mmCIF file of C-alpha atoms and ligand atoms in Angstrom:
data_model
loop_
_atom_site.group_PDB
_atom_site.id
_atom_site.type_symbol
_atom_site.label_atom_id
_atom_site.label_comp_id
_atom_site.label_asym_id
_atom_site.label_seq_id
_atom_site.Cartn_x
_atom_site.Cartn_y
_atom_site.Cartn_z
ATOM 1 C CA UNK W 1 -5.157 -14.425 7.918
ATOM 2 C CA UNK W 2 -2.526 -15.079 5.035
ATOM 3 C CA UNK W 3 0.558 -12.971 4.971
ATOM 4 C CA UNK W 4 3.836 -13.235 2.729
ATOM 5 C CA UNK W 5 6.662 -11.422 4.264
ATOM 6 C CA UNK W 6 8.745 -10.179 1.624
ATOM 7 C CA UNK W 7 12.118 -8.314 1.719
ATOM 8 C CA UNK W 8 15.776 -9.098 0.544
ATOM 9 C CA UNK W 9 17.355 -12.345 2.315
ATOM 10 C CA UNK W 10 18.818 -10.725 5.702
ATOM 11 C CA UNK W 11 16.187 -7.975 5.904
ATOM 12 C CA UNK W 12 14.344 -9.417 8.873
ATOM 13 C CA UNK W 13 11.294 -11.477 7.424
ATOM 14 C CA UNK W 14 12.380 -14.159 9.687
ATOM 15 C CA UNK W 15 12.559 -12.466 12.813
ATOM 16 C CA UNK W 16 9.210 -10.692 12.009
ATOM 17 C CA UNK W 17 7.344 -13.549 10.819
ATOM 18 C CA UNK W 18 7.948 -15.242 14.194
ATOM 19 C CA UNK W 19 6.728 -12.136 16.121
ATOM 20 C CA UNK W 20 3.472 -12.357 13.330
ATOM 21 C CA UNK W 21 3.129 -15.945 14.378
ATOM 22 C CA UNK W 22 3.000 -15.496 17.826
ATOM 23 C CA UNK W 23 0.821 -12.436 18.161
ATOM 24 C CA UNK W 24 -1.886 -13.934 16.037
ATOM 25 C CA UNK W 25 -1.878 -17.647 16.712
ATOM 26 C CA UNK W 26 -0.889 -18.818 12.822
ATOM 27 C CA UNK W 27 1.995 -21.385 11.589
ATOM 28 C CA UNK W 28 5.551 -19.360 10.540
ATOM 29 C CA UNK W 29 5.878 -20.915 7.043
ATOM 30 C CA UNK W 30 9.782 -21.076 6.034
ATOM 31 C CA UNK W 31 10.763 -22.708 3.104
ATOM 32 C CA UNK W 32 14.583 -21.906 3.750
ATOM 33 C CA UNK W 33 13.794 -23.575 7.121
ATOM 34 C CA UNK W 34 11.956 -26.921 5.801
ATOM 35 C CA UNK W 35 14.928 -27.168 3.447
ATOM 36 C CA UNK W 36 17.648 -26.907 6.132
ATOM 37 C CA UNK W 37 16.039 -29.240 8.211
ATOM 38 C CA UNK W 38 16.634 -31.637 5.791
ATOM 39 C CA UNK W 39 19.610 -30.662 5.395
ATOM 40 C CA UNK W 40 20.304 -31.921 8.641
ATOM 41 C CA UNK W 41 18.470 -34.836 8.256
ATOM 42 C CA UNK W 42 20.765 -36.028 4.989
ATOM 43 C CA UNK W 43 17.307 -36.527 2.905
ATOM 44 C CA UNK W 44 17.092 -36.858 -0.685
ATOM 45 C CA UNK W 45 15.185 -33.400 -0.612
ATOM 46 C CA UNK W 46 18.127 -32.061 1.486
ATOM 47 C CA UNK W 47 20.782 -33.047 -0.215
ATOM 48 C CA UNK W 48 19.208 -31.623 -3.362
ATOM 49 C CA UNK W 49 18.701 -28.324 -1.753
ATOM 50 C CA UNK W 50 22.153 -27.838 -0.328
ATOM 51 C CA UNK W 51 23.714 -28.177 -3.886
ATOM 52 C CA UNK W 52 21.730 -24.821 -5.146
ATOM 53 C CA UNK W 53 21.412 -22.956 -1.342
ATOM 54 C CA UNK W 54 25.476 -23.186 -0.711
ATOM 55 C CA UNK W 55 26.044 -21.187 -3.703
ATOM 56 C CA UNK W 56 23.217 -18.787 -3.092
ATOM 57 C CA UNK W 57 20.770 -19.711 -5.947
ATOM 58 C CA UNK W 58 17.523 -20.460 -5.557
ATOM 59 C CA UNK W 59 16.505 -23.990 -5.431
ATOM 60 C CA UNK W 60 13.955 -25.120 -8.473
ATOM 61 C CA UNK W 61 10.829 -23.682 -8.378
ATOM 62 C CA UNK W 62 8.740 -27.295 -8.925
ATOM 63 C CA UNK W 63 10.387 -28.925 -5.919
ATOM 64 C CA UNK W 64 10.116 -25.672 -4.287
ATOM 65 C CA UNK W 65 6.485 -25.072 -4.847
ATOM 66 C CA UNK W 66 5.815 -28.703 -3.983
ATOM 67 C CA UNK W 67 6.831 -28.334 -0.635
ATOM 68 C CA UNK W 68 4.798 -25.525 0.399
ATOM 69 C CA UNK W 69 1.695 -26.738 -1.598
ATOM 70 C CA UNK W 70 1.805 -29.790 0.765
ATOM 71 C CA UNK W 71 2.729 -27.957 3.928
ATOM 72 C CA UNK W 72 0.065 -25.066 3.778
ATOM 73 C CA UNK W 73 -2.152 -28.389 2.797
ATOM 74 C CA UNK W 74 -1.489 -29.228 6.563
ATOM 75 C CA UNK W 75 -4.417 -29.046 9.015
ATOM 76 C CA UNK W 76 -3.026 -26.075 11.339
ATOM 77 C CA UNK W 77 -2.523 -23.763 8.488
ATOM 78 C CA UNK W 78 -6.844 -23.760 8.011
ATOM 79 C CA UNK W 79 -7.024 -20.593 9.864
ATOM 80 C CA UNK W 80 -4.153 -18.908 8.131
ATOM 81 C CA UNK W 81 -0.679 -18.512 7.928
ATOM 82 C CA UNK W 82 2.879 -16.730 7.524
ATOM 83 C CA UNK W 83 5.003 -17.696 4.771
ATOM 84 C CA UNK W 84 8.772 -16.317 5.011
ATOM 85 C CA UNK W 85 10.984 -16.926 1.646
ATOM 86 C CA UNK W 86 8.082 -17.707 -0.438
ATOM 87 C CA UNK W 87 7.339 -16.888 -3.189
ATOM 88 C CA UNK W 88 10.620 -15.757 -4.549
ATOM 89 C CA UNK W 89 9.993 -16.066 -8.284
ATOM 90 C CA UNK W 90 6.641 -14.948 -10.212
ATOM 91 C CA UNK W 91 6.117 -18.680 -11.192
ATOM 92 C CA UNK W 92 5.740 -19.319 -7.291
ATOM 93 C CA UNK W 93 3.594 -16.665 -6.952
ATOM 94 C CA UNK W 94 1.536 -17.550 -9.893
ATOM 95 C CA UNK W 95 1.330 -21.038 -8.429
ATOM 96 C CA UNK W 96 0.173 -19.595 -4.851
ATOM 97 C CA UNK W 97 -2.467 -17.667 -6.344
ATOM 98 C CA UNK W 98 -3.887 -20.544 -8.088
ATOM 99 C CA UNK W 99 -3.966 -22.910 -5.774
ATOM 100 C CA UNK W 100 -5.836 -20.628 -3.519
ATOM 101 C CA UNK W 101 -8.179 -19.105 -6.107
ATOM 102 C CA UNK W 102 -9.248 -22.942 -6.561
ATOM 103 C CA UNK W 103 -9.772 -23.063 -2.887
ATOM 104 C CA UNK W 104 -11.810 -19.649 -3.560
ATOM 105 C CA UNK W 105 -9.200 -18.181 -0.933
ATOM 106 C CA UNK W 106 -6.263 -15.507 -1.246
ATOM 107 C CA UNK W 107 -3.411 -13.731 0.120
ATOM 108 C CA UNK W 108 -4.695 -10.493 3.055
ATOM 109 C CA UNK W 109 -1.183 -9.227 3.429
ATOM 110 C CA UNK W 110 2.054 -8.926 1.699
ATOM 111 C CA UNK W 111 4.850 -7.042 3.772
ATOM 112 C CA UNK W 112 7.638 -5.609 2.203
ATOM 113 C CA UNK W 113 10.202 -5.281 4.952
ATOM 114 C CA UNK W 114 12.574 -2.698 3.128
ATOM 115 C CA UNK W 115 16.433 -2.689 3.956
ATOM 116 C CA UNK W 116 18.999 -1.570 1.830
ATOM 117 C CA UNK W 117 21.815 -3.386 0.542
ATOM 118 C CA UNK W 118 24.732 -1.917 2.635
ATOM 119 C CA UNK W 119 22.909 -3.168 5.903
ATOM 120 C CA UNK W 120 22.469 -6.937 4.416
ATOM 121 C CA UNK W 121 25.846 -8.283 4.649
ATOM 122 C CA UNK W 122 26.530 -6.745 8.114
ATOM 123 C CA UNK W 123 23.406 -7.992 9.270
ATOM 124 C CA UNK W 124 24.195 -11.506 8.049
ATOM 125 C CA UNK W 125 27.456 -11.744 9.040
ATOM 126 C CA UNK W 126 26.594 -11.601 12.702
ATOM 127 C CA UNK W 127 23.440 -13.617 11.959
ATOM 128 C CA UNK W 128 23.349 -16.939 13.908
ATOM 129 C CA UNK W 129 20.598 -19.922 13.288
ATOM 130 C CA UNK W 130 19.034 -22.513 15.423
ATOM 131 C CA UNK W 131 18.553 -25.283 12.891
ATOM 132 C CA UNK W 132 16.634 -27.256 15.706
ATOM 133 C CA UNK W 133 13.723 -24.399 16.053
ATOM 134 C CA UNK W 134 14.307 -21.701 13.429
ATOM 135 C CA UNK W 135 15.085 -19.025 16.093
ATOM 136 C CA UNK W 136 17.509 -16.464 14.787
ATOM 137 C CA UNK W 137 20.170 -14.216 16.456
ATOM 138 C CA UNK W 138 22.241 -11.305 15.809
ATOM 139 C CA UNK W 139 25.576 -11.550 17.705
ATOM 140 C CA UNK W 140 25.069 -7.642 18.479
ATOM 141 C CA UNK W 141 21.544 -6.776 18.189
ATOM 142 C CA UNK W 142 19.864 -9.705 19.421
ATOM 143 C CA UNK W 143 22.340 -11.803 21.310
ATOM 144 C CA UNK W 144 20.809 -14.973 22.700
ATOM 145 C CA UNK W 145 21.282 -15.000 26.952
ATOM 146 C CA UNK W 146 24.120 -18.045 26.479
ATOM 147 C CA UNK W 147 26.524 -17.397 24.037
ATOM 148 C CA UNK W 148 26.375 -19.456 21.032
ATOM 149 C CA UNK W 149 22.841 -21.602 22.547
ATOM 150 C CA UNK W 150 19.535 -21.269 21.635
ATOM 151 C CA UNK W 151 16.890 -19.423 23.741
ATOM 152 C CA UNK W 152 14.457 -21.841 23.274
ATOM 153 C CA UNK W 153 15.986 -25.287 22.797
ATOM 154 C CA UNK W 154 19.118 -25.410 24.053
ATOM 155 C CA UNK W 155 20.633 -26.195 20.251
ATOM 156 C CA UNK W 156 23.995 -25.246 19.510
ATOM 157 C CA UNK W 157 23.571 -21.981 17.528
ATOM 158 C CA UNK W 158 24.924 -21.801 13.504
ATOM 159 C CA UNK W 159 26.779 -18.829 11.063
ATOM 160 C CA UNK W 160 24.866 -20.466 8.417
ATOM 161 C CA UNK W 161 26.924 -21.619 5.302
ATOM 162 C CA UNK W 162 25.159 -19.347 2.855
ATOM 163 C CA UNK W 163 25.679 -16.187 5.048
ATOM 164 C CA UNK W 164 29.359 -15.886 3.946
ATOM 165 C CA UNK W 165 30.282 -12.423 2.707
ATOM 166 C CA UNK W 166 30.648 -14.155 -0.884
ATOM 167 C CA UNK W 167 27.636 -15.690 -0.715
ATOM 168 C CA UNK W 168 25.460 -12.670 0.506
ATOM 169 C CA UNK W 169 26.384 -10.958 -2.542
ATOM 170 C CA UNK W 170 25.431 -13.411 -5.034
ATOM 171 C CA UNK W 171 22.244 -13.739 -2.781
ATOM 172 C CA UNK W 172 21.554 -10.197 -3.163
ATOM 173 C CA UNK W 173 21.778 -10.449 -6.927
ATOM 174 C CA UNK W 174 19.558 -13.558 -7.277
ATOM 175 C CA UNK W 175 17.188 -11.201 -4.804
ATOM 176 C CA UNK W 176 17.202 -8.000 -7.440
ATOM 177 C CA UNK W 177 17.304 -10.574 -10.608
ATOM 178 C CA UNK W 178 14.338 -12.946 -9.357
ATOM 179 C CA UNK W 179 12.267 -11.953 -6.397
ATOM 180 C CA UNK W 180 12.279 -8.124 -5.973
ATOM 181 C CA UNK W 181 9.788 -7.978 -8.799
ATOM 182 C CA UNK W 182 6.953 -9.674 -7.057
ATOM 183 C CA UNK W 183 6.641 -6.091 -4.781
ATOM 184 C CA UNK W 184 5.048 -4.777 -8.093
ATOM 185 C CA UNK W 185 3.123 -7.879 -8.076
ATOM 186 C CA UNK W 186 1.904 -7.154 -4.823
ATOM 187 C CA UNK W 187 1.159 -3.730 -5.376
ATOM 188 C CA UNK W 188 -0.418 -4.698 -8.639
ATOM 189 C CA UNK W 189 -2.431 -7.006 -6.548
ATOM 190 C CA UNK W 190 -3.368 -4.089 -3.963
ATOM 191 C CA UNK W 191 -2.304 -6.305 -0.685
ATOM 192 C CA UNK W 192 1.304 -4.537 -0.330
ATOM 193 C CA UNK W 193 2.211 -2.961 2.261
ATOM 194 C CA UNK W 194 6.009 -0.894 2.969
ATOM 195 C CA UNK W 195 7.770 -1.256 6.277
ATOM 196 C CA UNK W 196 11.203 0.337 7.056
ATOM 197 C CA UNK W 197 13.458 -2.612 8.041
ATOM 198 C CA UNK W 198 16.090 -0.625 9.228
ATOM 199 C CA UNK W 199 14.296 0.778 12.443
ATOM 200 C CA UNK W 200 14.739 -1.696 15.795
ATOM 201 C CA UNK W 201 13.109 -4.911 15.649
ATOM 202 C CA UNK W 202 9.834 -4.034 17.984
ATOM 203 C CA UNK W 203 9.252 -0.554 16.153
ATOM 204 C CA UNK W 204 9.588 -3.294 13.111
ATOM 205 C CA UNK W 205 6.815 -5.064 14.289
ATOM 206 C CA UNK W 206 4.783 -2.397 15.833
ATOM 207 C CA UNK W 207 4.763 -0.924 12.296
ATOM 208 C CA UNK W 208 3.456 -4.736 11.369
ATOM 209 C CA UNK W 209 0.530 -4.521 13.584
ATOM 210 C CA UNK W 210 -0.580 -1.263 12.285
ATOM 211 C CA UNK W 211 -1.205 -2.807 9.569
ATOM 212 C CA UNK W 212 -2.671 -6.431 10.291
ATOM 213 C CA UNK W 213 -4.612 -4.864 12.982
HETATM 214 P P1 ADP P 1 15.569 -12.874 6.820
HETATM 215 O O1 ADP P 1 14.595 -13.875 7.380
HETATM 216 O O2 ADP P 1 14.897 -11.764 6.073
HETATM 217 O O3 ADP P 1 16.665 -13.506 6.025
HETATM 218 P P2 ADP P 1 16.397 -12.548 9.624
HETATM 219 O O4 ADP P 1 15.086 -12.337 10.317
HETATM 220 O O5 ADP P 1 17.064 -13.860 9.790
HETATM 221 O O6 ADP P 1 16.273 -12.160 8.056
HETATM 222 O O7 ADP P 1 17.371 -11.354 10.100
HETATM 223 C C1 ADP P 1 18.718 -11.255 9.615
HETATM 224 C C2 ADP P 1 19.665 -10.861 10.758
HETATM 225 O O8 ADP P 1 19.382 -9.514 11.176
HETATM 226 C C3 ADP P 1 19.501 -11.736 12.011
HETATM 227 O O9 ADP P 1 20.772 -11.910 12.605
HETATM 228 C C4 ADP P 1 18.558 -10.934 12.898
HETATM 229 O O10 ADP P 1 18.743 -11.233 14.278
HETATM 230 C C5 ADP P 1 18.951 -9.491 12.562
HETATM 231 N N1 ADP P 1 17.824 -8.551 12.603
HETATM 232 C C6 ADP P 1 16.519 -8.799 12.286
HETATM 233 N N2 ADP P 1 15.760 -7.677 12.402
HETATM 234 C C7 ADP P 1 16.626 -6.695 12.788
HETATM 235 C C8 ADP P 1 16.464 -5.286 13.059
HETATM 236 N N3 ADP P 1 15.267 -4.677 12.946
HETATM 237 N N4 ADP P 1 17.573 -4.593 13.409
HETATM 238 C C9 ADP P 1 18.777 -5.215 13.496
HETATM 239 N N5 ADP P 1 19.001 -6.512 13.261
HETATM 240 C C10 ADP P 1 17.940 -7.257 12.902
HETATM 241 P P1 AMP P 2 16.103 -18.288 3.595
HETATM 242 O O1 AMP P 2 16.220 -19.084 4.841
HETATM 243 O O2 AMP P 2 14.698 -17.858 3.298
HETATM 244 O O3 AMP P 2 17.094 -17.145 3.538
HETATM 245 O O4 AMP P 2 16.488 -19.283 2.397
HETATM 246 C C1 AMP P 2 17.773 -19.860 2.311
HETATM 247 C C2 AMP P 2 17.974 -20.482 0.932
HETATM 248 O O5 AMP P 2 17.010 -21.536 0.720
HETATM 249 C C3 AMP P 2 17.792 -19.534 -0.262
HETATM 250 O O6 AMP P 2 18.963 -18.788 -0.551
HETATM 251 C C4 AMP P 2 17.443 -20.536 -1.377
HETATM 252 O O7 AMP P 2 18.595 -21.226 -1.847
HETATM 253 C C5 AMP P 2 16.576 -21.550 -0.637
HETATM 254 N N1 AMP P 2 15.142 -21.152 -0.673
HETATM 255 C C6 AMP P 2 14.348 -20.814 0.379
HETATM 256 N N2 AMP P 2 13.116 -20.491 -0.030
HETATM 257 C C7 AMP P 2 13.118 -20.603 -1.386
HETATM 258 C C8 AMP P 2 12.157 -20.384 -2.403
HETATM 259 N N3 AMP P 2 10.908 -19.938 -2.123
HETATM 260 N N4 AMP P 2 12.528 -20.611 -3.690
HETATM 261 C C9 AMP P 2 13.749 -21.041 -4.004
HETATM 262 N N5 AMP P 2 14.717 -21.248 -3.099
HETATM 263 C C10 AMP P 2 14.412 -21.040 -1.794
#
């Protein structure tokens, strides 16, 4: 199964898509995570990244595409996968589409989880990353059991520097401008599908299974 996870940055695609990849035994797909792991890492690719991603634009769709050409290439994505923050532009879509029509494969799913903007920027100001793992927190509705430490790993948990209030809003912007779109390419496509972000996490992703089944 192929899903895209689609929704405004802060709208819970993240927190879903790990639930998605859980349930059904397929990869979680992030490109904002493979780029802040290099980040991390001080790579070339990283250091490229950081210069677009700490000002809230979208890094370049050819390096962008690149990466997640070669990592759905990888052998545990054969029986599927969920990409989170990809596509965000119709050229990445475009791109997707083709690559897989050569492979004579497709997209099944694309979720739009729908938040409005007046939830975003509270939601992401009390967001907090694991750059070790790619869990995510919420210091209210999802605390992790340690303050400040990650669930899973132990890692020292992150506001990230793009989810400053400033930041969110040009976010939200480059999200209207450049990405909203593809939910009419989606629904032009006939594989999208509406959930109501706002509701709890769980009834989120109960929602979710409803419709993957
Ligand atoms: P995205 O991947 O779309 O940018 P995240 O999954 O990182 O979004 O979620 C953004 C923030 O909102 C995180 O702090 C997360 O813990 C929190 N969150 C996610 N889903 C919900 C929800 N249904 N209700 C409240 N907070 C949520
Ligand atoms: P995310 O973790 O998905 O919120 O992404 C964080 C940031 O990484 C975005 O604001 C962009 O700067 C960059 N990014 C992630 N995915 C993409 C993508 N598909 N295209 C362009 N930039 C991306």
């Amino acid at each position: 199964m192929k899903i895209i996870m689609l929704g405004a940055p802060g709208a819970g695609k993240g927190t879903q898509a790990i639930m998605i990849a859980d349930k059904y035994g397929i990869p979680h797909v992030s490109t904002g995570d493979i780029f802040r792991a290099n980040i991390k890492n001080n790579t070339p690719l990283g250091q490229e990244a950081k210069t677009y991603m700490d000002k809230g634009m979208l890094v370049p769709d050819e390096l962008t595409v690149k990466i997640l050409l070669d990592r759905v290439a990888q052998d545990d994505c054969k029986n599927g996968y969920v990409l989170d923050g990809f596509p965000r532009t119709i050229v990445q879509a475009d791109v997707l589409k083709d690559a897989l029509n050569k492979l004579g494969d497709h997209i099944d799913h694309a979720i739009n989880v729908d938040v409005p903007d007046e939830n975003i920027i509270k939601r992401m100001s009390g967001r907090r990353a694991c750059v070790k793992c790619g869990a995510t927190y919420h210091i209210e509705h999802v605390p992790p059991k340690k303050e400040g430490i990650c669930d899973n790993c132990g890692e020292a948990l992150v506001l990230r520097d793009d989810d400053k209030p400033e930041t969110v809003k040009k976010r939200l912007d480059v999200y209207h401008e450049q990405t909203q779109p593809l939910i009419d390419y989606y629904n032009k496509e006939g594989i999208l599908k509406n959930v109501d972000g706002t509701q709890e996490m769980n009834k989120v992703f109960e929602d979710i299974t409803k419709i993957l089944g």
